PDB file of C-alpha atoms and ligand atoms in Angstrom:
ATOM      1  CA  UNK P   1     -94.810  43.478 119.653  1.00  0.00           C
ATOM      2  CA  UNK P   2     -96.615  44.521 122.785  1.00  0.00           C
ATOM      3  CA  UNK P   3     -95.427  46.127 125.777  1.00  0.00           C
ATOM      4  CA  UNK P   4     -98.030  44.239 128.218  1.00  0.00           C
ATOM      5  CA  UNK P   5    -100.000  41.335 127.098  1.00  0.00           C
ATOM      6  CA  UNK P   6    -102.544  39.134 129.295  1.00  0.00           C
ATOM      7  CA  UNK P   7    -103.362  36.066 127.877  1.00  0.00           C
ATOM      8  CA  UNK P   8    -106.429  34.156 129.375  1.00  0.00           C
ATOM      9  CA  UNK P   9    -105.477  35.577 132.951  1.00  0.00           C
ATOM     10  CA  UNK P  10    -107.725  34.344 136.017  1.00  0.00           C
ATOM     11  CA  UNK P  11    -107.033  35.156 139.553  1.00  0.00           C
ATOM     12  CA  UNK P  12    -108.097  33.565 142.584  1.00  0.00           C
ATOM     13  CA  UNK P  13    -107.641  34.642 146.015  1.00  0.00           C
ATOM     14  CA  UNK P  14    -106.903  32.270 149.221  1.00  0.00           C
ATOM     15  CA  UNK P  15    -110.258  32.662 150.496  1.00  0.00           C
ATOM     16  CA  UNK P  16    -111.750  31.151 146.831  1.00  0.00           C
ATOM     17  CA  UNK P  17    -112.604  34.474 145.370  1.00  0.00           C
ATOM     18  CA  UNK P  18    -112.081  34.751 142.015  1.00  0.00           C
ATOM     19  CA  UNK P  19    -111.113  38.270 141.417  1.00  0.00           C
ATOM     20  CA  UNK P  20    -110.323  37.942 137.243  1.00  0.00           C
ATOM     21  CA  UNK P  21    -111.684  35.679 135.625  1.00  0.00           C
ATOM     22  CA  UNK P  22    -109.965  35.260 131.424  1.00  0.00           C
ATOM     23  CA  UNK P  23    -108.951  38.537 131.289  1.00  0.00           C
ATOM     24  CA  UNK P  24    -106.878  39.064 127.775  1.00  0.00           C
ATOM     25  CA  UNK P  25    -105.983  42.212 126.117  1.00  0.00           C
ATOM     26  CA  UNK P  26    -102.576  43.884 124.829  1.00  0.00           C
ATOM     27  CA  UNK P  27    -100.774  47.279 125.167  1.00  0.00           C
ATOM     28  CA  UNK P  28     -98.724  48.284 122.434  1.00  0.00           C
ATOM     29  CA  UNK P  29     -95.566  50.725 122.644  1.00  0.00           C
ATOM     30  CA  UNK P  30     -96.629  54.325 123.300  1.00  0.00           C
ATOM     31  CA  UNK P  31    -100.064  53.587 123.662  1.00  0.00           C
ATOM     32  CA  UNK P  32    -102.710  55.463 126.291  1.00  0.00           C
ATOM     33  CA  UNK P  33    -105.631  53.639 127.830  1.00  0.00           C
ATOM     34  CA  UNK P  34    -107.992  53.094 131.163  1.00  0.00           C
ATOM     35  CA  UNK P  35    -109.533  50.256 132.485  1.00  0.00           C
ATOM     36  CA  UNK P  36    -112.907  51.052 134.418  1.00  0.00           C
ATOM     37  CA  UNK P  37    -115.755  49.427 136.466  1.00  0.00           C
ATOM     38  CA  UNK P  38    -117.639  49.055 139.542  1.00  0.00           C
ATOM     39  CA  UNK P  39    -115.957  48.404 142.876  1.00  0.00           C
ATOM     40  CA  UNK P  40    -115.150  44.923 143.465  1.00  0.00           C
ATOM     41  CA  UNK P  41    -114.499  44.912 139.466  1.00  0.00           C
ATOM     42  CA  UNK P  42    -110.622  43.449 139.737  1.00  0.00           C
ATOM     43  CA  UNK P  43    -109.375  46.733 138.699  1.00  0.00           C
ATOM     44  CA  UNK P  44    -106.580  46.917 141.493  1.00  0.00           C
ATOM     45  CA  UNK P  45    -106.054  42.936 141.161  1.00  0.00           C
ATOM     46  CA  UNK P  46    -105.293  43.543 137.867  1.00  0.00           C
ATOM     47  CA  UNK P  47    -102.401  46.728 138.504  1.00  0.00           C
ATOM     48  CA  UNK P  48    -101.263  44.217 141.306  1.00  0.00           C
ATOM     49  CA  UNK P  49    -100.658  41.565 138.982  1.00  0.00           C
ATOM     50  CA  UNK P  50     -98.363  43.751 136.419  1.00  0.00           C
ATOM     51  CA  UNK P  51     -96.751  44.782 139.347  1.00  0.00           C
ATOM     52  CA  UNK P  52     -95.887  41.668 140.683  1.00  0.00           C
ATOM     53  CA  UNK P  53     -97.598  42.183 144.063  1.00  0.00           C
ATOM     54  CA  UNK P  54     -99.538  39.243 142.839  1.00  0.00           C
ATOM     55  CA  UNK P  55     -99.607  36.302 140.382  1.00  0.00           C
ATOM     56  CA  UNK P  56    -102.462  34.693 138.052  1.00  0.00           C
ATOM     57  CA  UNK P  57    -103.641  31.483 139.004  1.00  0.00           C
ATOM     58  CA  UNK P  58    -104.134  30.919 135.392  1.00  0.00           C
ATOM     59  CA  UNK P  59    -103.056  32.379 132.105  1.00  0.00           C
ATOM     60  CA  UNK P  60    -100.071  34.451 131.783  1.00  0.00           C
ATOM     61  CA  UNK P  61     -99.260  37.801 132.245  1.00  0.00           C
ATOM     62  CA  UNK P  62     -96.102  39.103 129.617  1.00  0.00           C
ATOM     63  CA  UNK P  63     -94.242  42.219 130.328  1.00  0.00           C
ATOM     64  CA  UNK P  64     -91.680  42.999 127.380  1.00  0.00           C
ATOM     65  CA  UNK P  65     -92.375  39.514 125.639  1.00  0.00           C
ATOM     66  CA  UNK P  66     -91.397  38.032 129.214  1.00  0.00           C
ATOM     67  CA  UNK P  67     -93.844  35.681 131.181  1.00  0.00           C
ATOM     68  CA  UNK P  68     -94.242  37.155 134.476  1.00  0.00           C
ATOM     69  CA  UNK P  69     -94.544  33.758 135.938  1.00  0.00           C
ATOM     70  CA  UNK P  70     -90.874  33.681 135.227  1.00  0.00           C
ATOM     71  CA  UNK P  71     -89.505  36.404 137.282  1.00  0.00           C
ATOM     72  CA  UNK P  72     -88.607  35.116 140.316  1.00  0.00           C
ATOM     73  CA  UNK P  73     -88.160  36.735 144.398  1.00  0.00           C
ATOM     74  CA  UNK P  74     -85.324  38.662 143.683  1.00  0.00           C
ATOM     75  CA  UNK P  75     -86.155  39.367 140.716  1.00  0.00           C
ATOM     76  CA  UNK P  76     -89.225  41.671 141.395  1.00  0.00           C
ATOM     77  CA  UNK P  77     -87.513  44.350 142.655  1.00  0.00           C
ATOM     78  CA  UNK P  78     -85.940  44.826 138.990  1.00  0.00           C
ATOM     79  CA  UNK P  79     -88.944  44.589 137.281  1.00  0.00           C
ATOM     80  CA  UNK P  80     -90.963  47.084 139.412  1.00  0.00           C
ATOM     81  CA  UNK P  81     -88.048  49.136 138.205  1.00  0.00           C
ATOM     82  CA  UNK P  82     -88.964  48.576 134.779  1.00  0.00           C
ATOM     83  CA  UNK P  83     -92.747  49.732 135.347  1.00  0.00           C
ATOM     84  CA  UNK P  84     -93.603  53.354 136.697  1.00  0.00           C
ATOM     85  CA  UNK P  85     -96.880  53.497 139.161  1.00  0.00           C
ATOM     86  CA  UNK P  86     -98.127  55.894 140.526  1.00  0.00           C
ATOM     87  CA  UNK P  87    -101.078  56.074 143.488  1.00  0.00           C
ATOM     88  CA  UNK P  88    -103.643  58.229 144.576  1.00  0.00           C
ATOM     89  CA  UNK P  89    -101.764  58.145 147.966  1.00  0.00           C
ATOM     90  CA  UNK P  90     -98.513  59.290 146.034  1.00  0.00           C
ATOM     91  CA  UNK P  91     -96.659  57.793 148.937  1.00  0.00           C
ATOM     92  CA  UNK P  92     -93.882  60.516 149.553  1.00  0.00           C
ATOM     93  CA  UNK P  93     -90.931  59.981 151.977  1.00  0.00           C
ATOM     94  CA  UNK P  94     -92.605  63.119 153.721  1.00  0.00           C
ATOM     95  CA  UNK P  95     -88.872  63.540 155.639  1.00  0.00           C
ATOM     96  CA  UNK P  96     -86.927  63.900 151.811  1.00  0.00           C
ATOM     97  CA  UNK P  97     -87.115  66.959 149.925  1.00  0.00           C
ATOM     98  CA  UNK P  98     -88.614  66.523 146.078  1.00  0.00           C
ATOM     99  CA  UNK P  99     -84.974  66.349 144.301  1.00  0.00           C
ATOM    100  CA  UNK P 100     -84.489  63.444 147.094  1.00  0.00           C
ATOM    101  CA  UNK P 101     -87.770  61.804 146.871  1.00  0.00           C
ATOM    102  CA  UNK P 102     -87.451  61.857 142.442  1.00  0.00           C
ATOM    103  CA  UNK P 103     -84.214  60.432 143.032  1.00  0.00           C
ATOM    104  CA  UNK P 104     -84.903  57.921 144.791  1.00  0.00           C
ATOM    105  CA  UNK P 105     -85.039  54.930 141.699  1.00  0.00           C
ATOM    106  CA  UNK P 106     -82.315  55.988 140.081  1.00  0.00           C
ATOM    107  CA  UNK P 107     -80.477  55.984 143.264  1.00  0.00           C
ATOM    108  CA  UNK P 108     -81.715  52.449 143.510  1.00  0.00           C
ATOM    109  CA  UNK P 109     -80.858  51.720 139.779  1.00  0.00           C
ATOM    110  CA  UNK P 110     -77.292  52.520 140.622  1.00  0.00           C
ATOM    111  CA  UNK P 111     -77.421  55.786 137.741  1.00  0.00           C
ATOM    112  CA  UNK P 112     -74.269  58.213 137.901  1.00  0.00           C
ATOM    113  CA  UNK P 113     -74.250  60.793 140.346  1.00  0.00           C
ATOM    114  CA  UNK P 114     -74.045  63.283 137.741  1.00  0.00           C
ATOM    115  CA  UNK P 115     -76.727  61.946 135.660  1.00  0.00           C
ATOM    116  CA  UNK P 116     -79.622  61.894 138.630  1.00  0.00           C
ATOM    117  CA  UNK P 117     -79.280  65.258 139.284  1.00  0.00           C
ATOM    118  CA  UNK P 118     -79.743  66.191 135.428  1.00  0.00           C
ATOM    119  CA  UNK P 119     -82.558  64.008 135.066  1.00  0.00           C
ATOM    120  CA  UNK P 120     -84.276  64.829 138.300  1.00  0.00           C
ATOM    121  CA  UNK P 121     -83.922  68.431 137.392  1.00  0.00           C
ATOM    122  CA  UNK P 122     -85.429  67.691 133.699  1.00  0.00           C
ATOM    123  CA  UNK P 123     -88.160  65.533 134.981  1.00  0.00           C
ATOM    124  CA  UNK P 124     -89.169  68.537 137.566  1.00  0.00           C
ATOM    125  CA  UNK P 125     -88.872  71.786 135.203  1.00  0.00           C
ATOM    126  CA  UNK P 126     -91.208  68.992 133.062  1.00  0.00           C
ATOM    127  CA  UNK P 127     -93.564  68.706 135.760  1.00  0.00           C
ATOM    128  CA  UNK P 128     -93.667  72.521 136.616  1.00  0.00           C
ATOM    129  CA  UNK P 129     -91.451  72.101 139.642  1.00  0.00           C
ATOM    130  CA  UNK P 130     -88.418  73.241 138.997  1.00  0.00           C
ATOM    131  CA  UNK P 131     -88.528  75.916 141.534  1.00  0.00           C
ATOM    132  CA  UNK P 132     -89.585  73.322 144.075  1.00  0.00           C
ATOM    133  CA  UNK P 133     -86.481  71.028 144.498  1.00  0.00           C
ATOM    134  CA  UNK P 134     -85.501  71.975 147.702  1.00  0.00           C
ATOM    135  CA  UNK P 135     -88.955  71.872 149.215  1.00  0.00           C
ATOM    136  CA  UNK P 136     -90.440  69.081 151.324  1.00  0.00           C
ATOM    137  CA  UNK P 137     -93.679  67.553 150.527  1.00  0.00           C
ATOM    138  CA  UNK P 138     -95.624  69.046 153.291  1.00  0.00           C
ATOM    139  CA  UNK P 139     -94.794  72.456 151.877  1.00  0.00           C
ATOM    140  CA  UNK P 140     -96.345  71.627 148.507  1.00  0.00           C
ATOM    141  CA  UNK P 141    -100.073  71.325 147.687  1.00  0.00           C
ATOM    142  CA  UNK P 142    -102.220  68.174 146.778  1.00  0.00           C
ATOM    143  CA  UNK P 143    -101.466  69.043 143.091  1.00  0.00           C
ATOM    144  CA  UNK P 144     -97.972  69.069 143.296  1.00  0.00           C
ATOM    145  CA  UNK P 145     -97.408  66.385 145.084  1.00  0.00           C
ATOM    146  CA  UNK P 146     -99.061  64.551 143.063  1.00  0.00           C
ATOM    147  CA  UNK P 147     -96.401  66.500 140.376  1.00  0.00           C
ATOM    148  CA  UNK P 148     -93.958  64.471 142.092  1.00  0.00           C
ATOM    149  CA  UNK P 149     -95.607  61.271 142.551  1.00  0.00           C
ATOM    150  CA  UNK P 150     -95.482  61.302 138.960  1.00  0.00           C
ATOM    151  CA  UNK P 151     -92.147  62.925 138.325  1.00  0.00           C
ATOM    152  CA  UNK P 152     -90.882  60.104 140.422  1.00  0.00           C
ATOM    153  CA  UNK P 153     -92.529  57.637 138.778  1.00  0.00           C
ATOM    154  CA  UNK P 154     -91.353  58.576 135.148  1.00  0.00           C
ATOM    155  CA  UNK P 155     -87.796  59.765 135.907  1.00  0.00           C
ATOM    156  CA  UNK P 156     -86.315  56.342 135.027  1.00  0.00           C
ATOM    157  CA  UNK P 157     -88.049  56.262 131.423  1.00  0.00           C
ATOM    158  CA  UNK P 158     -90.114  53.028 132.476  1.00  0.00           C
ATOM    159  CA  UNK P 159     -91.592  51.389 129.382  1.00  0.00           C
ATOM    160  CA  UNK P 160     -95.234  51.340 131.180  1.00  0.00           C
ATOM    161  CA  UNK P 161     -96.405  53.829 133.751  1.00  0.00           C
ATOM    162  CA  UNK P 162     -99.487  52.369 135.757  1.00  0.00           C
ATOM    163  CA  UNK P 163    -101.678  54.798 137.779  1.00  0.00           C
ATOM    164  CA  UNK P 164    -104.394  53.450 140.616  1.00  0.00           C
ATOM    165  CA  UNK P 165    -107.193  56.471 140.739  1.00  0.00           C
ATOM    166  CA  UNK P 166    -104.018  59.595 140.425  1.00  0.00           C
ATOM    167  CA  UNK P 167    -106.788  61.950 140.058  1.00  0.00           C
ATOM    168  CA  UNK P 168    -108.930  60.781 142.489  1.00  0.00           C
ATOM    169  CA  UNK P 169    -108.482  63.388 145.415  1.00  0.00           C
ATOM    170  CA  UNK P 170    -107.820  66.204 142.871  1.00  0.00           C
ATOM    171  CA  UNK P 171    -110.540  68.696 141.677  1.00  0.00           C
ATOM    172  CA  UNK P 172    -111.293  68.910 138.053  1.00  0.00           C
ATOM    173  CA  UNK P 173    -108.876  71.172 136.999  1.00  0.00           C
ATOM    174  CA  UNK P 174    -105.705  69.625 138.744  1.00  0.00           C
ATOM    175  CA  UNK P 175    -107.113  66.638 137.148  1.00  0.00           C
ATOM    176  CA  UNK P 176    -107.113  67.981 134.022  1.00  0.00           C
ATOM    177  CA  UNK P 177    -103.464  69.026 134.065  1.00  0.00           C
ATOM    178  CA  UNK P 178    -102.300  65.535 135.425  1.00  0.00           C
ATOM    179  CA  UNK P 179    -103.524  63.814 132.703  1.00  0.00           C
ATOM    180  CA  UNK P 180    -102.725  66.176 130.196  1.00  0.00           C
ATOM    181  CA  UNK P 181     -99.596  65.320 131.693  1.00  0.00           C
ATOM    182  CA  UNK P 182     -99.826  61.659 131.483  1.00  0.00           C
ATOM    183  CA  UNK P 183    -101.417  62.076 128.121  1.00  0.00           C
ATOM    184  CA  UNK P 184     -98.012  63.222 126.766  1.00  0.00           C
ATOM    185  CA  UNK P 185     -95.676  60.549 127.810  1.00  0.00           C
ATOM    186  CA  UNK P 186     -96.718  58.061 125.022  1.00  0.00           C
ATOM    187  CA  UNK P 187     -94.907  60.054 122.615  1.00  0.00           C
ATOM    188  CA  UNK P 188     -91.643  59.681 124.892  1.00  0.00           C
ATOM    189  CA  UNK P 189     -92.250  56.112 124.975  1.00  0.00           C
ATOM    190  CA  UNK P 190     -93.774  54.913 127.447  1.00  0.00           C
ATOM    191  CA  UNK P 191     -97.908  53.122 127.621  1.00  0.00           C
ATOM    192  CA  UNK P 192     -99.920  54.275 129.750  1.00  0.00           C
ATOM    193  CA  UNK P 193    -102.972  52.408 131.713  1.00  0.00           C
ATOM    194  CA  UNK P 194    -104.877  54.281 134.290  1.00  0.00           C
ATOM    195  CA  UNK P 195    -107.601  52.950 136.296  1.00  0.00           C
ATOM    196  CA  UNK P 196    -110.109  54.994 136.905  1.00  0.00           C
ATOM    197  CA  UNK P 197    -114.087  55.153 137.720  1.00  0.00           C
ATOM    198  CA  UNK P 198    -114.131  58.571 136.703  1.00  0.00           C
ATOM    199  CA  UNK P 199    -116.387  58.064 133.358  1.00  0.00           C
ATOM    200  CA  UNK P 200    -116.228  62.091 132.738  1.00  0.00           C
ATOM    201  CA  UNK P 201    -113.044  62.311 132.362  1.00  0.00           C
ATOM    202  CA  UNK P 202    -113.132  58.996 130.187  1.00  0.00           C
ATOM    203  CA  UNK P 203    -115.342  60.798 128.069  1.00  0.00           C
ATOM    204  CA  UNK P 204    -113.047  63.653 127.606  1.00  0.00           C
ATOM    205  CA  UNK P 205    -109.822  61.733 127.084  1.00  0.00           C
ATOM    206  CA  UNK P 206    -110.879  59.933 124.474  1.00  0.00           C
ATOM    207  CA  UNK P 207    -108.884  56.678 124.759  1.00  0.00           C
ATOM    208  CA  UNK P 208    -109.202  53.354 124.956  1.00  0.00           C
ATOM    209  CA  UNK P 209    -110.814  52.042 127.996  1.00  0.00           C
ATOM    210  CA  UNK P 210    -111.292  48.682 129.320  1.00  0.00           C
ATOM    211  CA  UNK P 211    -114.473  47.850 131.095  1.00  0.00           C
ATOM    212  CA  UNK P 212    -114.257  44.747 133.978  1.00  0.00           C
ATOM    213  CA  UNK P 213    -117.575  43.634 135.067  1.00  0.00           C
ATOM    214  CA  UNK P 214    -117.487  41.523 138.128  1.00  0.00           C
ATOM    215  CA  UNK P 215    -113.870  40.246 137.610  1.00  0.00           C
ATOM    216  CA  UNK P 216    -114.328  40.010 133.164  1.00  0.00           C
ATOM    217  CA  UNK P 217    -113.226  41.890 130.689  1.00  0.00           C
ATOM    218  CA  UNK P 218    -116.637  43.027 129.272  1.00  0.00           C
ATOM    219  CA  UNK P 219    -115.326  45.631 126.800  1.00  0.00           C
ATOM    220  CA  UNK P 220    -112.673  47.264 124.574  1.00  0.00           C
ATOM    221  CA  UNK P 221    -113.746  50.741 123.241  1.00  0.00           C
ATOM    222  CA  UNK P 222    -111.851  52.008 120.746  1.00  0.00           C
ATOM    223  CA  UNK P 223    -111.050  56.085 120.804  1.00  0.00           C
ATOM    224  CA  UNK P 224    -113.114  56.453 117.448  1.00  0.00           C
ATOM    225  CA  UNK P 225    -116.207  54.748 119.476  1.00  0.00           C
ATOM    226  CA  UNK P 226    -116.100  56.883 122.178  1.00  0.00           C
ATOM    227  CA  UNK P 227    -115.817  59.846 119.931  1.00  0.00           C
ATOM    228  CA  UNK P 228    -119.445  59.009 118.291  1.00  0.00           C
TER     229      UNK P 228
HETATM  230  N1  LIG F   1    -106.184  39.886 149.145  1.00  0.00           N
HETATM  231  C1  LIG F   1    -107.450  39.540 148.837  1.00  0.00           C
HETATM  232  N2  LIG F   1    -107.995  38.417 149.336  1.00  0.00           N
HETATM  233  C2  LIG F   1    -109.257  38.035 149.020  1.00  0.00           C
HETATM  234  N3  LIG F   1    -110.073  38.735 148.193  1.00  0.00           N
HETATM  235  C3  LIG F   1    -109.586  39.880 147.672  1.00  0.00           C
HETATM  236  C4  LIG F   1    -108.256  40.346 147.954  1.00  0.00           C
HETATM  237  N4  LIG F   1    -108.053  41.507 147.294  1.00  0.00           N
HETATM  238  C5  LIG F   1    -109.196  41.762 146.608  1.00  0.00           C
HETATM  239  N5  LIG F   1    -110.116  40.792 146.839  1.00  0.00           N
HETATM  240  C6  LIG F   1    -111.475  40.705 146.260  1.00  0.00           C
HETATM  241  O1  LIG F   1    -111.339  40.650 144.842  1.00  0.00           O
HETATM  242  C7  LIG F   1    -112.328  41.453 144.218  1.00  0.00           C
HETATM  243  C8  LIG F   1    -111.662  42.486 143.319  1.00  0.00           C
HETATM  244  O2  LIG F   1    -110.964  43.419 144.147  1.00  0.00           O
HETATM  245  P1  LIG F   1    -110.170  44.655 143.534  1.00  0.00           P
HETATM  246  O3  LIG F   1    -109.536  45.367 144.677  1.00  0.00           O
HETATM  247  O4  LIG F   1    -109.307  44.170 142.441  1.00  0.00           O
HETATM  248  O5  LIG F   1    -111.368  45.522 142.916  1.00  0.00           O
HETATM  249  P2  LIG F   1    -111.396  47.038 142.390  1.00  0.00           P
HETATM  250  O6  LIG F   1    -112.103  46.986 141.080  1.00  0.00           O
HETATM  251  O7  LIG F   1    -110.024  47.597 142.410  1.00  0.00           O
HETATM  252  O8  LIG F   1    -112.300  47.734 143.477  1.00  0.00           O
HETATM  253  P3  LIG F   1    -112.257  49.275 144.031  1.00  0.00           P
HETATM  254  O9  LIG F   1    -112.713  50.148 142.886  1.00  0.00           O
HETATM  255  O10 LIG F   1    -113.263  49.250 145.148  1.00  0.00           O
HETATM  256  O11 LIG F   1    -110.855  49.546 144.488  1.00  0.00           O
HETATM  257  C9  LIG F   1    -113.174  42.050 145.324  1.00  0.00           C
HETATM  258  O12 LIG F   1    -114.338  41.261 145.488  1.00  0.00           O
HETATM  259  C10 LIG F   1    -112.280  41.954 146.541  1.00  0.00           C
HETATM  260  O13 LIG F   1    -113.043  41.804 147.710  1.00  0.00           O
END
């Protein structure tokens, strides 16, 4: 069983660009990989597609054995539940301090009182922040809020986390500790896929990675490959 499967996925925009073109490839449970390429490669279309903010003009795209295609309006809002993402923009409520801004899905998710604040306290001491709960996200550095972003995106336990560039605006040893970070959630359960252009720290992650060329998916290394 996979957690994310896309089967012969294209994806055309309204202006007739075709942005994927039979992309395929699976994710299985508590697996850790990146998908790379050039700008323009379909990277984002592709994180927009698992995330609903778009669908595949052909081929299907199955989340937890379920055909995207299937979900419908309301819907959506359930299954972006069901998959963590985080940005390079983190996109804070910058007016909410970090307890508020963690809690915010499980708030949505309709989770006990009683059991937010436990988990958003976990999640936080897990992310090095437990010290910063009252704090606003002004007060906190690039690194942390970034800490956050991620805190915020995991507290739920979603099945797949997603990242778009996290480490993008982060020097190389904040980047470092994020994915380190990231690097350990497989073994809670949940996949990872991070985009990224970043081919040094491919190197030194040694996972998986996905190369789109122009909109294909031109290769599938395998962690032993990149080792050589
Ligand atoms: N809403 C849209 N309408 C039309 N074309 C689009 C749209 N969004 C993206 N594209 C085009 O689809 C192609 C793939 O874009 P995408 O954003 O997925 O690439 P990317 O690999 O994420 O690039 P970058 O690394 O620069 O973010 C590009 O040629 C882009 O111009």
């Amino acid at each position: 069983m996979s957690v994310l499967r896309f089967d012969n996925v294209s994806k055309q925009y309204a202006g007739g660009h075709e942005a994927l073109t039979d992309v395929s490839f699976d994710v299985a449970p508590g697996e850790m990989l990146f998908v790379t390429g050039h700008s323009g490669a379909g990277k984002s279309t592709l994180l927009k597609l698992i995330h609903l903010d778009e669908r595949p003009s052909r081929g299907a795209v199955v989340f937890n054995e379920r055909n995207l295609l299937k979900v419908r309006g309301g819907d959506v809002p359930r299954h972006r539940r069901e998959v963590g993402a985080v940005y390079q923009d983190h996109r804070l409520l910058m007016d909410r301090t970090i307890s508020e801004n963690v809690a915010l899905p499980l708030i949505l998710r309709g989770t006990r009182r009683i059991d937010i604040g436990k988990r958003v306290r976990s999640v936080l001491e897990r992310m090095g922040l437990g010290h910063r709960e009252k704090a606003l996200p002004s007060q906190l550095s690039a690194g942390e809020q970034q800490r956050v972003g991620i805190a915020r995106a995991i507290v739920g336990e979603p099945r797949l986390l997603v990242a778009d560039e996290p480490t993008g605006n982060l020097d190389p040893t904040l980047a470092a500790e994020i994915m380190a970070l990231f690097a350990e959630l497989p073994s809670r359960g949940t996949s990872v896929l991070v985009v990224s252009h970043d081919l040094a720290l491919l190197r030194r992650m040694r996972k998986r990675v996905l190369i789109l060329d122009h909109g294909r998916l031109v290769d599938d290394i395998s962690p032993q490959d990149l080792a050589e």
